[in-house]
């Protein structure tokens, strides 16, 4: 009944020590080549190995070591194999910090000041109070709620949009395709935290940008495939958007000559908005293994019909 951590060996050593301390009753391995495949009941991966079903014939649960599962070809897995995405405080805290960083950077014109510094331009830019800016969040799952809670104390007006209806205290919530225009119409900063699905790929495009007030800004912490890159460049050139903070791209990394690298209105980071933290992630996985063994529902179980 082994849990196999099939990812970075250095982090695997951290996980091994934590498992030994907190769940000595659960066999743990981070060395796939030293683990008998038939013993593996639980598998933790970033990117699943090929022929996962054949390789691990007794696999009972597949754990994604990240918050998303778009890197996993769900169609290639048995329909009765549970897939669980990572929901743990470290990921939520990291995303909340990054989103707050992005909002404050855009609100206080940090991209402009970085550009001015390069050109020796000492000039202040007027900014308004947080209470006059509306921050809109696309996707209202666990990560989005962490972001909302972190932004609240700054006094921003908060809105949210998702495919299904939600009610969140202090947040103007919209849902469905019909609710998207009303959501976008008053957003000064939009944060994308959507899961990547067939419906959300390419959603950050010229149609969406043109629904925003002129001069709005974008933060994409979802996936690179959410963004139509050419449309963003046009929106920045015309002033429809004033800036963008991008933690994800397609592909990753971008080609060396890609215009995003040197664009003065884009802050680009290498997919580091949040990271799975072993100290808290181990507890989340152990708890789910115990839930599975007791026949209770696991936290983060993926709905195959929605792909998240």
PDB file of C-alpha atoms in Angstrom:
ATOM      1  CA  UNK A   1       0.000   0.000   0.000  1.00  0.00           C
ATOM      2  CA  UNK A   2       2.708   2.450  -1.073  1.00  0.00           C
ATOM      3  CA  UNK A   3       2.434   6.151  -1.889  1.00  0.00           C
ATOM      4  CA  UNK A   4       4.924   6.885  -4.675  1.00  0.00           C
ATOM      5  CA  UNK A   5       6.100  10.473  -5.092  1.00  0.00           C
ATOM      6  CA  UNK A   6       6.984  10.492  -8.796  1.00  0.00           C
ATOM      7  CA  UNK A   7       8.569  13.923  -9.197  1.00  0.00           C
ATOM      8  CA  UNK A   8      11.643  15.935  -8.198  1.00  0.00           C
ATOM      9  CA  UNK A   9      13.922  13.755  -6.053  1.00  0.00           C
ATOM     10  CA  UNK A  10      15.144  16.647  -3.887  1.00  0.00           C
ATOM     11  CA  UNK A  11      11.609  17.529  -2.869  1.00  0.00           C
ATOM     12  CA  UNK A  12      10.885  13.828  -2.587  1.00  0.00           C
ATOM     13  CA  UNK A  13      13.436  13.609   0.225  1.00  0.00           C
ATOM     14  CA  UNK A  14      11.546  16.349   2.091  1.00  0.00           C
ATOM     15  CA  UNK A  15       8.274  14.495   1.584  1.00  0.00           C
ATOM     16  CA  UNK A  16       9.840  11.241   2.777  1.00  0.00           C
ATOM     17  CA  UNK A  17      10.984  12.791   6.049  1.00  0.00           C
ATOM     18  CA  UNK A  18       7.586  14.367   6.668  1.00  0.00           C
ATOM     19  CA  UNK A  19       5.699  11.147   5.846  1.00  0.00           C
ATOM     20  CA  UNK A  20       7.947   9.175   8.207  1.00  0.00           C
ATOM     21  CA  UNK A  21       7.231  11.653  10.977  1.00  0.00           C
ATOM     22  CA  UNK A  22       3.501  12.173  10.427  1.00  0.00           C
ATOM     23  CA  UNK A  23       2.263   8.930   8.875  1.00  0.00           C
ATOM     24  CA  UNK A  24       4.670   6.077   9.625  1.00  0.00           C
ATOM     25  CA  UNK A  25       1.860   3.621   8.850  1.00  0.00           C
ATOM     26  CA  UNK A  26       1.806   4.676   5.162  1.00  0.00           C
ATOM     27  CA  UNK A  27       4.625   3.245   3.054  1.00  0.00           C
ATOM     28  CA  UNK A  28       6.321   6.033   1.102  1.00  0.00           C
ATOM     29  CA  UNK A  29       8.794   6.080  -1.770  1.00  0.00           C
ATOM     30  CA  UNK A  30      10.252   8.739  -4.043  1.00  0.00           C
ATOM     31  CA  UNK A  31      12.400   6.365  -6.078  1.00  0.00           C
ATOM     32  CA  UNK A  32      10.254   4.874  -8.873  1.00  0.00           C
ATOM     33  CA  UNK A  33      12.991   2.503 -10.075  1.00  0.00           C
ATOM     34  CA  UNK A  34      13.393   1.054  -6.587  1.00  0.00           C
ATOM     35  CA  UNK A  35       9.666   0.621  -5.975  1.00  0.00           C
ATOM     36  CA  UNK A  36       7.768  -2.510  -6.958  1.00  0.00           C
ATOM     37  CA  UNK A  37       5.006  -1.229  -9.291  1.00  0.00           C
ATOM     38  CA  UNK A  38       2.424  -3.663  -7.913  1.00  0.00           C
ATOM     39  CA  UNK A  39       2.841  -2.135  -4.434  1.00  0.00           C
ATOM     40  CA  UNK A  40       1.840   1.355  -5.555  1.00  0.00           C
ATOM     41  CA  UNK A  41      -1.701   2.242  -4.530  1.00  0.00           C
ATOM     42  CA  UNK A  42      -1.282   6.031  -4.449  1.00  0.00           C
ATOM     43  CA  UNK A  43       0.745   8.036  -6.967  1.00  0.00           C
ATOM     44  CA  UNK A  44       1.726  11.721  -6.726  1.00  0.00           C
ATOM     45  CA  UNK A  45       2.837  13.395  -9.954  1.00  0.00           C
ATOM     46  CA  UNK A  46       3.378  16.670 -11.764  1.00  0.00           C
ATOM     47  CA  UNK A  47       3.369  14.922 -15.125  1.00  0.00           C
ATOM     48  CA  UNK A  48       2.215  11.292 -15.131  1.00  0.00           C
ATOM     49  CA  UNK A  49       4.568   8.681 -16.571  1.00  0.00           C
ATOM     50  CA  UNK A  50       3.585   6.964 -19.797  1.00  0.00           C
ATOM     51  CA  UNK A  51       1.408   3.857 -19.599  1.00  0.00           C
ATOM     52  CA  UNK A  52       0.458   4.680 -16.035  1.00  0.00           C
ATOM     53  CA  UNK A  53      -2.262   2.026 -15.846  1.00  0.00           C
ATOM     54  CA  UNK A  54      -0.036  -0.745 -17.195  1.00  0.00           C
ATOM     55  CA  UNK A  55       2.911   0.326 -15.062  1.00  0.00           C
ATOM     56  CA  UNK A  56       0.932   0.537 -11.829  1.00  0.00           C
ATOM     57  CA  UNK A  57      -1.786  -2.123 -12.117  1.00  0.00           C
ATOM     58  CA  UNK A  58      -3.038  -1.675  -8.534  1.00  0.00           C
ATOM     59  CA  UNK A  59      -3.198   2.111  -8.543  1.00  0.00           C
ATOM     60  CA  UNK A  60      -6.199   3.380  -6.566  1.00  0.00           C
ATOM     61  CA  UNK A  61      -5.744   7.184  -6.542  1.00  0.00           C
ATOM     62  CA  UNK A  62      -3.751   9.592  -8.723  1.00  0.00           C
ATOM     63  CA  UNK A  63      -2.707  12.780  -6.921  1.00  0.00           C
ATOM     64  CA  UNK A  64      -1.724  15.913  -8.829  1.00  0.00           C
ATOM     65  CA  UNK A  65       1.068  17.671  -6.948  1.00  0.00           C
ATOM     66  CA  UNK A  66      -0.203  21.013  -8.243  1.00  0.00           C
ATOM     67  CA  UNK A  67      -3.451  22.928  -8.049  1.00  0.00           C
ATOM     68  CA  UNK A  68      -4.377  22.101 -11.657  1.00  0.00           C
ATOM     69  CA  UNK A  69      -4.809  18.894 -13.626  1.00  0.00           C
ATOM     70  CA  UNK A  70      -4.638  20.239 -17.193  1.00  0.00           C
ATOM     71  CA  UNK A  71      -1.198  18.604 -17.561  1.00  0.00           C
ATOM     72  CA  UNK A  72      -2.872  15.206 -17.120  1.00  0.00           C
ATOM     73  CA  UNK A  73      -4.653  13.542 -20.020  1.00  0.00           C
ATOM     74  CA  UNK A  74      -7.768  12.515 -18.132  1.00  0.00           C
ATOM     75  CA  UNK A  75      -9.176  10.747 -21.185  1.00  0.00           C
ATOM     76  CA  UNK A  76      -6.243   8.323 -21.115  1.00  0.00           C
ATOM     77  CA  UNK A  77      -7.040   7.221 -17.564  1.00  0.00           C
ATOM     78  CA  UNK A  78      -9.650   4.666 -16.476  1.00  0.00           C
ATOM     79  CA  UNK A  79     -12.928   6.413 -15.748  1.00  0.00           C
ATOM     80  CA  UNK A  80     -13.076   4.840 -12.301  1.00  0.00           C
ATOM     81  CA  UNK A  81      -9.589   6.029 -11.236  1.00  0.00           C
ATOM     82  CA  UNK A  82      -9.990   8.984  -8.827  1.00  0.00           C
ATOM     83  CA  UNK A  83      -7.823  11.994  -9.692  1.00  0.00           C
ATOM     84  CA  UNK A  84      -7.234  14.482  -6.900  1.00  0.00           C
ATOM     85  CA  UNK A  85      -5.819  17.972  -7.313  1.00  0.00           C
ATOM     86  CA  UNK A  86      -3.753  19.599  -4.612  1.00  0.00           C
ATOM     87  CA  UNK A  87      -5.603  21.843  -2.205  1.00  0.00           C
ATOM     88  CA  UNK A  88      -3.291  22.956   0.564  1.00  0.00           C
ATOM     89  CA  UNK A  89      -2.633  26.221   2.421  1.00  0.00           C
ATOM     90  CA  UNK A  90       0.802  26.822   0.909  1.00  0.00           C
ATOM     91  CA  UNK A  91      -0.578  27.044  -2.628  1.00  0.00           C
ATOM     92  CA  UNK A  92      -3.411  29.315  -1.514  1.00  0.00           C
ATOM     93  CA  UNK A  93      -1.120  31.632   0.424  1.00  0.00           C
ATOM     94  CA  UNK A  94       1.337  31.898  -2.444  1.00  0.00           C
ATOM     95  CA  UNK A  95      -1.376  32.731  -4.961  1.00  0.00           C
ATOM     96  CA  UNK A  96      -2.908  35.327  -2.643  1.00  0.00           C
ATOM     97  CA  UNK A  97       0.481  36.982  -2.200  1.00  0.00           C
ATOM     98  CA  UNK A  98       1.208  37.052  -5.927  1.00  0.00           C
ATOM     99  CA  UNK A  99      -2.213  38.388  -6.885  1.00  0.00           C
ATOM    100  CA  UNK A 100      -1.869  41.114  -4.256  1.00  0.00           C
ATOM    101  CA  UNK A 101       1.588  41.953  -5.597  1.00  0.00           C
ATOM    102  CA  UNK A 102       0.134  42.249  -9.095  1.00  0.00           C
ATOM    103  CA  UNK A 103      -2.819  44.398  -8.041  1.00  0.00           C
ATOM    104  CA  UNK A 104      -0.642  46.789  -6.053  1.00  0.00           C
ATOM    105  CA  UNK A 105       1.938  46.990  -8.846  1.00  0.00           C
ATOM    106  CA  UNK A 106      -0.738  47.923 -11.378  1.00  0.00           C
ATOM    107  CA  UNK A 107      -2.617  50.258  -9.036  1.00  0.00           C
ATOM    108  CA  UNK A 108       0.558  52.165  -8.100  1.00  0.00           C
ATOM    109  CA  UNK A 109       1.994  52.247 -11.658  1.00  0.00           C
ATOM    110  CA  UNK A 110       5.061  50.132 -10.832  1.00  0.00           C
ATOM    111  CA  UNK A 111       5.602  49.092 -14.467  1.00  0.00           C
ATOM    112  CA  UNK A 112       5.719  52.729 -15.522  1.00  0.00           C
ATOM    113  CA  UNK A 113       8.194  53.581 -12.775  1.00  0.00           C
ATOM    114  CA  UNK A 114      10.488  50.698 -13.760  1.00  0.00           C
ATOM    115  CA  UNK A 115      10.454  52.038 -17.323  1.00  0.00           C
ATOM    116  CA  UNK A 116      11.071  55.596 -16.125  1.00  0.00           C
ATOM    117  CA  UNK A 117      13.989  54.437 -13.993  1.00  0.00           C
ATOM    118  CA  UNK A 118      15.628  52.901 -17.056  1.00  0.00           C
ATOM    119  CA  UNK A 119      15.272  56.211 -18.877  1.00  0.00           C
ATOM    120  CA  UNK A 120      16.289  58.461 -15.993  1.00  0.00           C
ATOM    121  CA  UNK A 121      12.798  59.964 -15.814  1.00  0.00           C
ATOM    122  CA  UNK A 122      11.888  61.279 -12.325  1.00  0.00           C
ATOM    123  CA  UNK A 123       8.155  61.923 -12.629  1.00  0.00           C
ATOM    124  CA  UNK A 124       5.227  61.078 -10.389  1.00  0.00           C
ATOM    125  CA  UNK A 125       2.025  59.559 -11.749  1.00  0.00           C
ATOM    126  CA  UNK A 126      -1.278  60.303 -10.112  1.00  0.00           C
ATOM    127  CA  UNK A 127      -3.122  57.371  -8.548  1.00  0.00           C
ATOM    128  CA  UNK A 128      -6.553  57.017  -6.974  1.00  0.00           C
ATOM    129  CA  UNK A 129      -7.604  55.359  -3.716  1.00  0.00           C
ATOM    130  CA  UNK A 130      -8.201  51.620  -3.613  1.00  0.00           C
ATOM    131  CA  UNK A 131     -11.874  52.204  -2.862  1.00  0.00           C
ATOM    132  CA  UNK A 132     -12.293  53.652  -6.360  1.00  0.00           C
ATOM    133  CA  UNK A 133     -10.803  50.627  -8.153  1.00  0.00           C
ATOM    134  CA  UNK A 134     -12.735  47.478  -8.934  1.00  0.00           C
ATOM    135  CA  UNK A 135     -10.743  44.252  -9.015  1.00  0.00           C
ATOM    136  CA  UNK A 136     -12.471  41.406 -10.837  1.00  0.00           C
ATOM    137  CA  UNK A 137     -11.548  37.764 -10.362  1.00  0.00           C
ATOM    138  CA  UNK A 138     -12.321  35.180 -13.022  1.00  0.00           C
ATOM    139  CA  UNK A 139     -12.813  31.835 -11.336  1.00  0.00           C
ATOM    140  CA  UNK A 140     -14.198  31.594  -7.810  1.00  0.00           C
ATOM    141  CA  UNK A 141     -12.640  28.428  -6.460  1.00  0.00           C
ATOM    142  CA  UNK A 142     -10.395  27.894  -3.444  1.00  0.00           C
ATOM    143  CA  UNK A 143      -7.496  29.978  -4.799  1.00  0.00           C
ATOM    144  CA  UNK A 144      -9.775  32.867  -5.748  1.00  0.00           C
ATOM    145  CA  UNK A 145     -11.288  32.963  -2.284  1.00  0.00           C
ATOM    146  CA  UNK A 146      -7.807  33.155  -0.767  1.00  0.00           C
ATOM    147  CA  UNK A 147      -7.049  36.093  -3.079  1.00  0.00           C
ATOM    148  CA  UNK A 148     -10.314  37.801  -2.145  1.00  0.00           C
ATOM    149  CA  UNK A 149      -9.549  37.500   1.557  1.00  0.00           C
ATOM    150  CA  UNK A 150      -6.078  38.971   1.061  1.00  0.00           C
ATOM    151  CA  UNK A 151      -7.320  41.904  -1.023  1.00  0.00           C
ATOM    152  CA  UNK A 152     -10.226  42.858   1.250  1.00  0.00           C
ATOM    153  CA  UNK A 153      -8.196  44.883   3.798  1.00  0.00           C
ATOM    154  CA  UNK A 154      -6.911  47.208   1.050  1.00  0.00           C
ATOM    155  CA  UNK A 155     -10.432  48.422   0.365  1.00  0.00           C
ATOM    156  CA  UNK A 156     -10.727  47.508  -3.319  1.00  0.00           C
ATOM    157  CA  UNK A 157     -14.204  46.975  -4.739  1.00  0.00           C
ATOM    158  CA  UNK A 158     -14.332  43.260  -5.511  1.00  0.00           C
ATOM    159  CA  UNK A 159     -16.195  41.387  -8.241  1.00  0.00           C
ATOM    160  CA  UNK A 160     -16.118  37.787  -9.316  1.00  0.00           C
ATOM    161  CA  UNK A 161     -17.153  35.684 -12.292  1.00  0.00           C
ATOM    162  CA  UNK A 162     -17.365  31.948 -12.796  1.00  0.00           C
ATOM    163  CA  UNK A 163     -19.230  29.435 -14.896  1.00  0.00           C
ATOM    164  CA  UNK A 164     -21.595  28.551 -12.056  1.00  0.00           C
ATOM    165  CA  UNK A 165     -23.306  30.896  -9.600  1.00  0.00           C
ATOM    166  CA  UNK A 166     -21.611  31.766  -6.301  1.00  0.00           C
ATOM    167  CA  UNK A 167     -22.405  33.970  -3.347  1.00  0.00           C
ATOM    168  CA  UNK A 168     -19.438  35.506  -1.498  1.00  0.00           C
ATOM    169  CA  UNK A 169     -19.866  38.166   1.144  1.00  0.00           C
ATOM    170  CA  UNK A 170     -18.674  41.562  -0.045  1.00  0.00           C
ATOM    171  CA  UNK A 171     -18.131  40.404  -3.642  1.00  0.00           C
ATOM    172  CA  UNK A 172     -20.347  41.261  -6.608  1.00  0.00           C
ATOM    173  CA  UNK A 173     -20.698  37.806  -8.188  1.00  0.00           C
ATOM    174  CA  UNK A 174     -21.607  37.099 -11.812  1.00  0.00           C
ATOM    175  CA  UNK A 175     -21.914  33.791 -13.613  1.00  0.00           C
ATOM    176  CA  UNK A 176     -22.223  32.190 -17.011  1.00  0.00           C
ATOM    177  CA  UNK A 177     -21.635  33.573 -20.466  1.00  0.00           C
ATOM    178  CA  UNK A 178     -24.534  36.002 -20.069  1.00  0.00           C
ATOM    179  CA  UNK A 179     -23.007  37.451 -16.897  1.00  0.00           C
ATOM    180  CA  UNK A 180     -19.563  38.118 -18.353  1.00  0.00           C
ATOM    181  CA  UNK A 181     -20.221  41.518 -19.992  1.00  0.00           C
ATOM    182  CA  UNK A 182     -21.704  43.014 -16.805  1.00  0.00           C
ATOM    183  CA  UNK A 183     -18.757  41.653 -14.803  1.00  0.00           C
ATOM    184  CA  UNK A 184     -16.166  43.142 -17.153  1.00  0.00           C
ATOM    185  CA  UNK A 185     -17.859  46.490 -17.743  1.00  0.00           C
ATOM    186  CA  UNK A 186     -16.593  48.051 -14.510  1.00  0.00           C
ATOM    187  CA  UNK A 187     -13.358  46.142 -13.773  1.00  0.00           C
ATOM    188  CA  UNK A 188     -10.159  48.158 -13.555  1.00  0.00           C
ATOM    189  CA  UNK A 189      -7.993  45.105 -12.920  1.00  0.00           C
ATOM    190  CA  UNK A 190      -8.927  41.550 -13.948  1.00  0.00           C
ATOM    191  CA  UNK A 191      -7.284  38.505 -12.390  1.00  0.00           C
ATOM    192  CA  UNK A 192      -7.602  35.206 -14.257  1.00  0.00           C
ATOM    193  CA  UNK A 193      -7.688  32.181 -11.946  1.00  0.00           C
ATOM    194  CA  UNK A 194      -9.787  29.960 -14.173  1.00  0.00           C
ATOM    195  CA  UNK A 195      -9.029  26.280 -14.683  1.00  0.00           C
ATOM    196  CA  UNK A 196      -7.915  25.457 -18.199  1.00  0.00           C
ATOM    197  CA  UNK A 197     -10.662  23.641 -20.091  1.00  0.00           C
ATOM    198  CA  UNK A 198     -11.915  23.541 -23.651  1.00  0.00           C
ATOM    199  CA  UNK A 199     -14.305  26.342 -22.737  1.00  0.00           C
ATOM    200  CA  UNK A 200     -11.735  28.647 -21.112  1.00  0.00           C
ATOM    201  CA  UNK A 201      -8.816  28.263 -23.526  1.00  0.00           C
ATOM    202  CA  UNK A 202      -8.307  31.575 -25.334  1.00  0.00           C
ATOM    203  CA  UNK A 203     -10.843  33.402 -23.159  1.00  0.00           C
ATOM    204  CA  UNK A 204      -8.440  36.307 -22.603  1.00  0.00           C
ATOM    205  CA  UNK A 205      -8.843  37.743 -26.086  1.00  0.00           C
ATOM    206  CA  UNK A 206      -9.742  40.967 -27.896  1.00  0.00           C
ATOM    207  CA  UNK A 207     -13.475  40.434 -27.368  1.00  0.00           C
ATOM    208  CA  UNK A 208     -12.984  40.251 -23.609  1.00  0.00           C
ATOM    209  CA  UNK A 209     -10.475  43.127 -23.517  1.00  0.00           C
ATOM    210  CA  UNK A 210     -12.879  45.388 -25.403  1.00  0.00           C
ATOM    211  CA  UNK A 211     -15.581  44.773 -22.786  1.00  0.00           C
ATOM    212  CA  UNK A 212     -13.319  46.324 -20.139  1.00  0.00           C
ATOM    213  CA  UNK A 213     -13.095  50.046 -19.438  1.00  0.00           C
ATOM    214  CA  UNK A 214     -10.295  51.618 -21.461  1.00  0.00           C
ATOM    215  CA  UNK A 215      -7.023  51.556 -19.558  1.00  0.00           C
ATOM    216  CA  UNK A 216      -7.807  48.489 -17.459  1.00  0.00           C
ATOM    217  CA  UNK A 217      -5.132  45.927 -16.623  1.00  0.00           C
ATOM    218  CA  UNK A 218      -4.734  42.142 -16.612  1.00  0.00           C
ATOM    219  CA  UNK A 219      -3.192  39.619 -14.242  1.00  0.00           C
ATOM    220  CA  UNK A 220      -3.013  36.053 -15.540  1.00  0.00           C
ATOM    221  CA  UNK A 221      -2.263  33.436 -12.884  1.00  0.00           C
ATOM    222  CA  UNK A 222      -4.245  30.706 -14.645  1.00  0.00           C
ATOM    223  CA  UNK A 223      -2.584  29.079 -17.630  1.00  0.00           C
ATOM    224  CA  UNK A 224      -0.765  30.469 -20.633  1.00  0.00           C
ATOM    225  CA  UNK A 225      -3.347  28.930 -22.952  1.00  0.00           C
ATOM    226  CA  UNK A 226      -6.012  31.232 -21.507  1.00  0.00           C
ATOM    227  CA  UNK A 227      -4.377  34.195 -23.269  1.00  0.00           C
ATOM    228  CA  UNK A 228      -4.368  35.093 -26.958  1.00  0.00           C
ATOM    229  CA  UNK A 229      -0.958  36.746 -27.003  1.00  0.00           C
ATOM    230  CA  UNK A 230      -1.411  38.767 -30.176  1.00  0.00           C
ATOM    231  CA  UNK A 231      -4.632  40.255 -28.824  1.00  0.00           C
ATOM    232  CA  UNK A 232      -2.873  41.363 -25.647  1.00  0.00           C
ATOM    233  CA  UNK A 233      -0.156  43.115 -27.629  1.00  0.00           C
ATOM    234  CA  UNK A 234      -2.774  44.999 -29.653  1.00  0.00           C
ATOM    235  CA  UNK A 235      -4.712  45.965 -26.526  1.00  0.00           C
ATOM    236  CA  UNK A 236      -1.546  47.338 -24.912  1.00  0.00           C
ATOM    237  CA  UNK A 237      -0.579  49.211 -28.080  1.00  0.00           C
ATOM    238  CA  UNK A 238      -3.975  50.892 -28.399  1.00  0.00           C
ATOM    239  CA  UNK A 239      -4.257  51.679 -24.689  1.00  0.00           C
ATOM    240  CA  UNK A 240      -7.308  49.487 -24.207  1.00  0.00           C
ATOM    241  CA  UNK A 241      -5.160  47.816 -21.556  1.00  0.00           C
ATOM    242  CA  UNK A 242      -2.597  49.773 -19.563  1.00  0.00           C
ATOM    243  CA  UNK A 243      -0.529  46.841 -18.342  1.00  0.00           C
ATOM    244  CA  UNK A 244      -0.339  43.125 -17.706  1.00  0.00           C
ATOM    245  CA  UNK A 245       1.188  40.867 -15.080  1.00  0.00           C
ATOM    246  CA  UNK A 246       1.744  37.397 -16.522  1.00  0.00           C
ATOM    247  CA  UNK A 247       2.916  34.430 -14.475  1.00  0.00           C
ATOM    248  CA  UNK A 248       2.088  31.872 -17.163  1.00  0.00           C
ATOM    249  CA  UNK A 249       2.744  31.670 -20.893  1.00  0.00           C
ATOM    250  CA  UNK A 250       2.329  29.271 -23.790  1.00  0.00           C
ATOM    251  CA  UNK A 251       4.872  27.795 -24.261  1.00  0.00           C
ATOM    252  CA  UNK A 252       6.963  28.043 -21.120  1.00  0.00           C
ATOM    253  CA  UNK A 253       9.459  29.560 -21.486  1.00  0.00           C
ATOM    254  CA  UNK A 254       8.729  31.848 -24.419  1.00  0.00           C
ATOM    255  CA  UNK A 255      11.114  32.047 -27.356  1.00  0.00           C
ATOM    256  CA  UNK A 256      14.085  34.332 -26.753  1.00  0.00           C
ATOM    257  CA  UNK A 257      12.808  36.866 -29.309  1.00  0.00           C
ATOM    258  CA  UNK A 258       9.235  36.995 -28.006  1.00  0.00           C
ATOM    259  CA  UNK A 259       8.007  40.592 -27.518  1.00  0.00           C
ATOM    260  CA  UNK A 260       6.751  39.883 -24.000  1.00  0.00           C
ATOM    261  CA  UNK A 261      10.334  39.721 -22.674  1.00  0.00           C
ATOM    262  CA  UNK A 262      11.078  43.371 -23.348  1.00  0.00           C
ATOM    263  CA  UNK A 263       7.603  44.911 -23.290  1.00  0.00           C
ATOM    264  CA  UNK A 264       7.544  47.855 -20.887  1.00  0.00           C
ATOM    265  CA  UNK A 265       3.880  47.296 -20.036  1.00  0.00           C
ATOM    266  CA  UNK A 266       4.284  43.610 -19.127  1.00  0.00           C
ATOM    267  CA  UNK A 267       5.656  42.110 -15.928  1.00  0.00           C
ATOM    268  CA  UNK A 268       6.616  38.524 -16.724  1.00  0.00           C
ATOM    269  CA  UNK A 269       7.396  35.874 -14.101  1.00  0.00           C
ATOM    270  CA  UNK A 270       8.266  32.180 -14.650  1.00  0.00           C
ATOM    271  CA  UNK A 271       5.163  30.388 -13.314  1.00  0.00           C
ATOM    272  CA  UNK A 272       6.009  31.047  -9.673  1.00  0.00           C
ATOM    273  CA  UNK A 273       2.781  32.633  -8.405  1.00  0.00           C
ATOM    274  CA  UNK A 274       2.281  29.720  -6.034  1.00  0.00           C
ATOM    275  CA  UNK A 275       4.207  26.589  -5.233  1.00  0.00           C
ATOM    276  CA  UNK A 276       3.243  23.419  -3.435  1.00  0.00           C
ATOM    277  CA  UNK A 277       4.792  23.610   0.031  1.00  0.00           C
ATOM    278  CA  UNK A 278       5.856  20.185   1.337  1.00  0.00           C
ATOM    279  CA  UNK A 279       5.106  20.960   4.979  1.00  0.00           C
ATOM    280  CA  UNK A 280       1.415  21.588   4.307  1.00  0.00           C
ATOM    281  CA  UNK A 281       0.994  19.497   1.149  1.00  0.00           C
ATOM    282  CA  UNK A 282       2.036  16.312   2.945  1.00  0.00           C
ATOM    283  CA  UNK A 283      -0.738  16.836   5.492  1.00  0.00           C
ATOM    284  CA  UNK A 284      -3.273  17.301   2.674  1.00  0.00           C
ATOM    285  CA  UNK A 285      -2.215  14.073   0.953  1.00  0.00           C
ATOM    286  CA  UNK A 286      -2.102  12.053   4.169  1.00  0.00           C
ATOM    287  CA  UNK A 287      -5.581  13.264   5.082  1.00  0.00           C
ATOM    288  CA  UNK A 288      -6.919  12.266   1.656  1.00  0.00           C
ATOM    289  CA  UNK A 289      -5.316   8.827   1.828  1.00  0.00           C
ATOM    290  CA  UNK A 290      -6.996   8.279   5.181  1.00  0.00           C
ATOM    291  CA  UNK A 291     -10.297   9.498   3.732  1.00  0.00           C
ATOM    292  CA  UNK A 292      -9.943   7.065   0.841  1.00  0.00           C
ATOM    293  CA  UNK A 293      -9.183   4.173   3.163  1.00  0.00           C
ATOM    294  CA  UNK A 294     -12.229   4.973   5.288  1.00  0.00           C
ATOM    295  CA  UNK A 295     -14.503   5.375   2.279  1.00  0.00           C
ATOM    296  CA  UNK A 296     -15.157   9.096   2.770  1.00  0.00           C
ATOM    297  CA  UNK A 297     -14.968  11.806   0.104  1.00  0.00           C
ATOM    298  CA  UNK A 298     -11.509  13.145  -0.723  1.00  0.00           C
ATOM    299  CA  UNK A 299     -10.865  16.890  -0.852  1.00  0.00           C
ATOM    300  CA  UNK A 300      -9.968  18.088  -4.363  1.00  0.00           C
ATOM    301  CA  UNK A 301     -11.516  15.154  -6.232  1.00  0.00           C
ATOM    302  CA  UNK A 302     -11.633  16.093  -9.913  1.00  0.00           C
ATOM    303  CA  UNK A 303     -14.976  16.156 -11.699  1.00  0.00           C
ATOM    304  CA  UNK A 304     -14.143  14.516 -15.021  1.00  0.00           C
ATOM    305  CA  UNK A 305     -17.099  16.223 -16.713  1.00  0.00           C
ATOM    306  CA  UNK A 306     -15.598  19.638 -15.913  1.00  0.00           C
ATOM    307  CA  UNK A 307     -11.887  18.683 -16.118  1.00  0.00           C
ATOM    308  CA  UNK A 308     -11.206  20.242 -12.708  1.00  0.00           C
TER     309      UNK A 308
END
